[in-house]
PDB file of C-alpha atoms in Angstrom:
ATOM      1  CA  GLY A   1       0.043   0.044   0.048  1.00 76.00           C
ATOM      2  CA  THR A   2       0.827   3.585   0.254  1.00 80.00           C
ATOM      3  CA  VAL A   3       1.635   5.796   3.177  1.00 81.00           C
ATOM      4  CA  PRO A   4       0.116   9.333   3.318  1.00 82.00           C
ATOM      5  CA  THR A   5       2.687  12.036   3.206  1.00 81.00           C
ATOM      6  CA  ALA A   6       1.254  13.411   6.798  1.00 80.00           C
ATOM      7  CA  ARG A   7       2.225  10.348   8.361  1.00 83.00           C
ATOM      8  CA  LEU A   8       5.931  10.546   6.949  1.00 85.00           C
ATOM      9  CA  GLY A   9       6.690  13.936   8.691  1.00 85.00           C
ATOM     10  CA  SER A  10       5.633  17.467   9.432  1.00 88.00           C
ATOM     11  CA  GLY A  11       5.414  20.397   6.974  1.00 87.00           C
ATOM     12  CA  THR A  12       3.906  20.193   3.696  1.00 85.00           C
ATOM     13  CA  ALA A  13       5.318  17.714   0.929  1.00 86.00           C
ATOM     14  CA  SER A  14       5.559  19.143  -2.506  1.00 86.00           C
ATOM     15  CA  SER A  15       7.941  19.230  -5.595  1.00 82.00           C
ATOM     16  CA  SER A  16       9.802  22.021  -3.934  1.00 83.00           C
ATOM     17  CA  THR A  17      10.539  20.282  -0.541  1.00 86.00           C
ATOM     18  CA  PHE A  18      12.450  16.981   0.698  1.00 86.00           C
ATOM     19  CA  LEU A  19      11.917  14.948   3.790  1.00 87.00           C
ATOM     20  CA  ARG A  20      14.861  15.531   6.142  1.00 87.00           C
ATOM     21  CA  GLY A  21      16.062  12.712   8.539  1.00 87.00           C
ATOM     22  CA  ASP A  22      14.016  14.382  11.375  1.00 90.00           C
ATOM     23  CA  SER A  23      10.962  13.759   9.585  1.00 88.00           C
ATOM     24  CA  THR A  24      10.374  17.397   8.543  1.00 90.00           C
ATOM     25  CA  PHE A  25       9.731  18.485   5.047  1.00 87.00           C
ATOM     26  CA  GLN A  26      11.961  21.384   4.244  1.00 88.00           C
ATOM     27  CA  SER A  27      12.040  23.677   1.099  1.00 86.00           C
ATOM     28  CA  ILE A  28      15.158  23.128  -1.308  1.00 81.00           C
ATOM     29  CA  ALA A  29      17.562  26.050  -1.261  1.00 73.00           C
ATOM     30  CA  THR A  30      18.617  27.170  -4.791  1.00 69.00           C
ATOM     31  CA  SER A  31      21.318  29.681  -5.523  1.00 63.00           C
ATOM     32  CA  PRO A  32      22.112  31.660  -8.734  1.00 63.00           C
ATOM     33  CA  VAL A  33      24.289  29.671 -10.959  1.00 64.00           C
ATOM     34  CA  SER A  34      26.913  31.633 -12.888  1.00 70.00           C
ATOM     35  CA  PHE A  35      29.421  30.775 -15.597  1.00 74.00           C
ATOM     36  CA  PHE A  36      31.322  32.127 -18.507  1.00 79.00           C
ATOM     37  CA  LYS A  37      30.864  31.213 -22.102  1.00 84.00           C
ATOM     38  CA  VAL A  38      33.849  31.762 -24.497  1.00 87.00           C
ATOM     39  CA  HIS A  39      33.381  32.901 -28.027  1.00 88.00           C
ATOM     40  CA  ASN A  40      36.627  33.276 -30.077  1.00 89.00           C
ATOM     41  CA  ALA A  41      37.913  34.089 -33.658  1.00 90.00           C
ATOM     42  CA  VAL A  42      41.551  33.729 -34.996  1.00 90.00           C
ATOM     43  CA  ASN A  43      42.930  35.184 -38.126  1.00 87.00           C
ATOM     44  CA  THR A  44      46.462  34.586 -39.492  1.00 84.00           C
ATOM     45  CA  ASN A  45      46.336  36.176 -42.929  1.00 85.00           C
ATOM     46  CA  ALA A  46      48.440  39.130 -43.220  1.00 83.00           C
ATOM     47  CA  GLN A  47      46.853  42.272 -44.540  1.00 85.00           C
ATOM     48  CA  SER A  48      47.996  45.812 -45.516  1.00 85.00           C
ATOM     49  CA  THR A  49      46.637  48.938 -46.673  1.00 84.00           C
ATOM     50  CA  GLY A  50      47.953  52.620 -47.702  1.00 83.00           C
ATOM     51  CA  SER A  51      44.611  54.040 -47.148  1.00 83.00           C
ATOM     52  CA  ASN A  52      43.338  55.906 -44.095  1.00 82.00           C
ATOM     53  CA  SER A  53      39.912  54.347 -44.541  1.00 84.00           C
ATOM     54  CA  TRP A  54      39.116  51.726 -41.804  1.00 83.00           C
ATOM     55  CA  THR A  55      39.558  47.934 -42.979  1.00 85.00           C
ATOM     56  CA  ASN A  56      38.203  44.906 -41.052  1.00 86.00           C
ATOM     57  CA  PHE A  57      40.741  42.301 -40.454  1.00 86.00           C
ATOM     58  CA  ILE A  58      38.938  39.823 -37.867  1.00 88.00           C
ATOM     59  CA  SER A  59      35.354  39.564 -37.014  1.00 88.00           C
ATOM     60  CA  LEU A  60      33.432  37.560 -34.402  1.00 88.00           C
ATOM     61  CA  THR A  61      29.517  37.262 -34.510  1.00 87.00           C
ATOM     62  CA  TRP A  62      27.577  35.617 -31.712  1.00 84.00           C
ATOM     63  CA  THR A  63      24.152  35.521 -30.196  1.00 84.00           C
ATOM     64  CA  PRO A  64      24.277  36.046 -26.288  1.00 83.00           C
ATOM     65  CA  SER A  65      22.841  33.346 -24.118  1.00 81.00           C
ATOM     66  CA  SER A  66      20.639  35.757 -22.253  1.00 77.00           C
ATOM     67  CA  ALA A  67      19.693  39.439 -22.820  1.00 74.00           C
ATOM     68  CA  ASN A  68      21.222  40.284 -19.652  1.00 73.00           C
ATOM     69  CA  SER A  69      24.550  38.576 -20.305  1.00 78.00           C
ATOM     70  CA  LYS A  70      27.763  41.015 -19.722  1.00 80.00           C
ATOM     71  CA  HIS A  71      30.750  40.593 -22.041  1.00 80.00           C
ATOM     72  CA  ILE A  72      34.599  41.081 -21.559  1.00 82.00           C
ATOM     73  CA  PHE A  73      36.507  41.431 -25.017  1.00 81.00           C
ATOM     74  CA  MET A  74      40.139  40.620 -25.149  1.00 83.00           C
ATOM     75  CA  ILE A  75      41.811  41.551 -28.486  1.00 83.00           C
ATOM     76  CA  SER A  76      45.244  40.537 -29.496  1.00 83.00           C
ATOM     77  CA  VAL A  77      46.849  41.885 -32.770  1.00 81.00           C
ATOM     78  CA  GLY A  78      50.254  40.389 -33.599  1.00 78.00           C
ATOM     79  CA  GLY A  79      52.891  41.844 -36.047  1.00 75.00           C
ATOM     80  CA  VAL A  80      51.639  45.228 -36.419  1.00 76.00           C
ATOM     81  CA  ARG A  81      53.953  47.095 -39.023  1.00 77.00           C
ATOM     82  CA  LYS A  82      54.181  50.685 -40.739  1.00 77.00           C
ATOM     83  CA  SER A  83      56.596  51.467 -43.466  1.00 78.00           C
ATOM     84  CA  GLY A  84      57.516  54.688 -44.951  1.00 73.00           C
ATOM     85  CA  THR A  85      57.652  58.110 -43.438  1.00 66.00           C
ATOM     86  CA  ASN A  86      54.705  60.613 -42.187  1.00 65.00           C
ATOM     87  CA  THR A  87      52.485  57.455 -41.367  1.00 67.00           C
ATOM     88  CA  SER A  88      51.203  55.428 -38.487  1.00 74.00           C
ATOM     89  CA  VAL A  89      49.007  52.534 -38.031  1.00 77.00           C
ATOM     90  CA  GLY A  90      45.483  52.848 -36.248  1.00 78.00           C
ATOM     91  CA  ILE A  91      43.543  50.020 -34.871  1.00 80.00           C
ATOM     92  CA  ARG A  92      40.220  50.207 -33.534  1.00 80.00           C
ATOM     93  CA  HIS A  93      37.142  48.050 -32.587  1.00 79.00           C
ATOM     94  CA  ALA A  94      33.311  48.452 -33.311  1.00 78.00           C
ATOM     95  CA  ALA A  95      30.669  46.458 -31.795  1.00 76.00           C
ATOM     96  CA  ALA A  96      27.442  46.505 -33.561  1.00 75.00           C
ATOM     97  CA  VAL A  97      23.983  44.798 -32.007  1.00 73.00           C
ATOM     98  CA  SER A  98      21.700  43.509 -34.644  1.00 72.00           C
ATOM     99  CA  GLY A  99      18.667  45.973 -34.960  1.00 55.00           C
ATOM    100  CA  GLY A 100      20.657  48.800 -33.014  1.00 53.00           C
ATOM    101  CA  SER A 101      23.413  51.218 -33.346  1.00 57.00           C
ATOM    102  CA  THR A 102      27.025  50.675 -33.758  1.00 59.00           C
ATOM    103  CA  TYR A 103      29.237  51.350 -30.869  1.00 61.00           C
ATOM    104  CA  ILE A 104      32.853  52.408 -31.813  1.00 57.00           C
ATOM    105  CA  TYR A 105      35.598  52.799 -29.285  1.00 61.00           C
ATOM    106  CA  TYR A 106      38.639  54.748 -30.531  1.00 53.00           C
ATOM    107  CA  PRO A 107      41.482  53.809 -30.624  1.00 57.00           C
ATOM    108  CA  ILE A 108      42.978  50.336 -29.587  1.00 65.00           C
ATOM    109  CA  LYS A 109      46.473  51.419 -30.681  1.00 62.00           C
ATOM    110  CA  GLU A 110      48.162  53.998 -32.759  1.00 58.00           C
ATOM    111  CA  THR A 111      51.702  53.242 -33.565  1.00 56.00           C
ATOM    112  CA  GLY A 112      54.402  55.079 -35.629  1.00 50.00           C
ATOM    113  CA  TYR A 113      55.722  58.845 -35.702  1.00 43.00           C
ATOM    114  CA  SER A 114      55.427  61.403 -38.352  1.00 43.00           C
ATOM    115  CA  GLY A 115      58.777  61.847 -40.103  1.00 45.00           C
ATOM    116  CA  GLY A 116      59.803  58.408 -38.792  1.00 52.00           C
ATOM    117  CA  GLY A 117      60.907  55.266 -40.811  1.00 57.00           C
ATOM    118  CA  ASP A 118      59.844  51.619 -40.885  1.00 59.00           C
ATOM    119  CA  MET A 119      58.529  50.208 -37.438  1.00 59.00           C
ATOM    120  CA  ASP A 120      57.395  47.058 -36.299  1.00 60.00           C
ATOM    121  CA  THR A 121      55.276  46.433 -33.152  1.00 62.00           C
ATOM    122  CA  ASN A 122      55.247  42.730 -32.006  1.00 59.00           C
ATOM    123  CA  GLN A 123      51.807  42.743 -30.179  1.00 63.00           C
ATOM    124  CA  VAL A 124      49.071  44.904 -29.325  1.00 67.00           C
ATOM    125  CA  GLY A 125      46.771  43.811 -26.597  1.00 67.00           C
ATOM    126  CA  TYR A 126      43.359  45.481 -25.539  1.00 67.00           C
ATOM    127  CA  HIS A 127      40.309  44.738 -23.477  1.00 66.00           C
ATOM    128  CA  HIS A 128      36.959  46.246 -23.050  1.00 66.00           C
ATOM    129  CA  TYR A 129      33.815  45.657 -20.956  1.00 66.00           C
ATOM    130  CA  PHE A 130      30.725  45.794 -23.176  1.00 65.00           C
ATOM    131  CA  ASN A 131      27.479  46.461 -20.925  1.00 61.00           C
ATOM    132  CA  GLN A 132      25.272  47.700 -23.720  1.00 58.00           C
ATOM    133  CA  THR A 133      21.503  46.381 -23.791  1.00 55.00           C
ATOM    134  CA  HIS A 134      21.199  43.752 -26.478  1.00 61.00           C
ATOM    135  CA  SER A 135      18.069  42.073 -25.793  1.00 62.00           C
ATOM    136  CA  GLY A 136      19.471  38.782 -26.923  1.00 61.00           C
ATOM    137  CA  ASN A 137      20.203  39.853 -30.274  1.00 77.00           C
ATOM    138  CA  GLN A 138      23.247  39.049 -32.279  1.00 81.00           C
ATOM    139  CA  ILE A 139      26.384  40.902 -31.677  1.00 81.00           C
ATOM    140  CA  THR A 140      29.181  41.397 -34.072  1.00 82.00           C
ATOM    141  CA  LEU A 141      32.641  42.739 -33.048  1.00 82.00           C
ATOM    142  CA  ASP A 142      34.887  44.018 -35.936  1.00 84.00           C
ATOM    143  CA  VAL A 143      38.590  44.859 -35.548  1.00 84.00           C
ATOM    144  CA  GLN A 144      39.916  47.349 -38.023  1.00 83.00           C
ATOM    145  CA  PHE A 145      42.979  49.111 -39.030  1.00 83.00           C
ATOM    146  CA  ASN A 146      44.249  51.798 -41.265  1.00 82.00           C
ATOM    147  CA  SER A 147      47.218  54.132 -42.177  1.00 80.00           C
ATOM    148  CA  MET A 148      46.446  57.055 -40.116  1.00 76.00           C
ATOM    149  CA  GLN A 149      48.181  59.848 -42.379  1.00 71.00           C
ATOM    150  CA  ASN A 150      46.910  58.010 -45.574  1.00 66.00           C
ATOM    151  CA  GLN A 151      50.884  57.645 -46.525  1.00 71.00           C
ATOM    152  CA  GLY A 152      53.028  54.866 -46.512  1.00 75.00           C
ATOM    153  CA  THR A 153      51.645  51.392 -45.685  1.00 81.00           C
ATOM    154  CA  ALA A 154      50.257  49.965 -42.541  1.00 80.00           C
ATOM    155  CA  ALA A 155      50.214  46.160 -42.034  1.00 80.00           C
ATOM    156  CA  VAL A 156      48.696  43.666 -39.346  1.00 80.00           C
ATOM    157  CA  LYS A 157      49.714  40.081 -38.719  1.00 78.00           C
ATOM    158  CA  VAL A 158      53.056  40.270 -40.405  1.00 72.00           C
ATOM    159  CA  ASN A 159      55.805  37.746 -39.765  1.00 70.00           C
ATOM    160  CA  GLY A 160      53.300  34.843 -39.296  1.00 73.00           C
ATOM    161  CA  ASP A 161      51.613  36.598 -36.411  1.00 78.00           C
ATOM    162  CA  GLN A 162      48.031  36.558 -35.773  1.00 82.00           C
ATOM    163  CA  ALA A 163      44.845  38.227 -34.459  1.00 84.00           C
ATOM    164  CA  GLU A 164      42.723  36.957 -32.109  1.00 87.00           C
ATOM    165  CA  ILE A 165      39.149  38.161 -30.305  1.00 86.00           C
ATOM    166  CA  ILE A 166      37.958  36.266 -27.316  1.00 87.00           C
ATOM    167  CA  VAL A 167      34.910  37.183 -25.641  1.00 86.00           C
ATOM    168  CA  LEU A 168      34.017  36.001 -22.086  1.00 85.00           C
ATOM    169  CA  GLU A 169      30.255  35.949 -21.813  1.00 84.00           C
ATOM    170  CA  TYR A 170      28.977  36.276 -17.996  1.00 82.00           C
ATOM    171  CA  ILE A 171      25.875  34.290 -17.784  1.00 77.00           C
ATOM    172  CA  SER A 172      23.996  34.320 -14.358  1.00 70.00           C
ATOM    173  CA  SER A 173      20.644  32.457 -13.422  1.00 62.00           C
ATOM    174  CA  ASP A 174      19.744  35.520 -11.139  1.00 57.00           C
ATOM    175  CA  GLN A 175      19.656  38.019 -13.829  1.00 49.00           C
TER     176      GLN A 175
END
């Protein structure tokens, strides 16, 4: 046969309680669960330009797990070079939320000096906390470069280096 729950212990038996060893029904304690989800992109193809127009050289698109997710971007650009006098290399990123505005943050790095000669920079690192409302829509992050003075040549990912975007998406069940 069956035993009525009232005979098992005191309190209310339900799907959100459990029976303790002292014959008392107790609520199940829940705590928020938090974790990071990683999104990344890598590009190893060298690119160069003599123009001061911004050129994309690596992009990453993802759909956040939650409308309230927070994001930290980490951008690494290896092998930045400028050649010729009166030029420098500019690097920036732009984050666009589908159905919304484009957010541009200037600059990640500018390297080179007017009147200077050729110059190499081994590594450019950058991070940014992105806390824009995105309503769960897709986010695209573009990293761009140019020749700041529109003279000489600007290049990225030279000497076999790579560019990488890593996005840590913070997700919490209590958001």
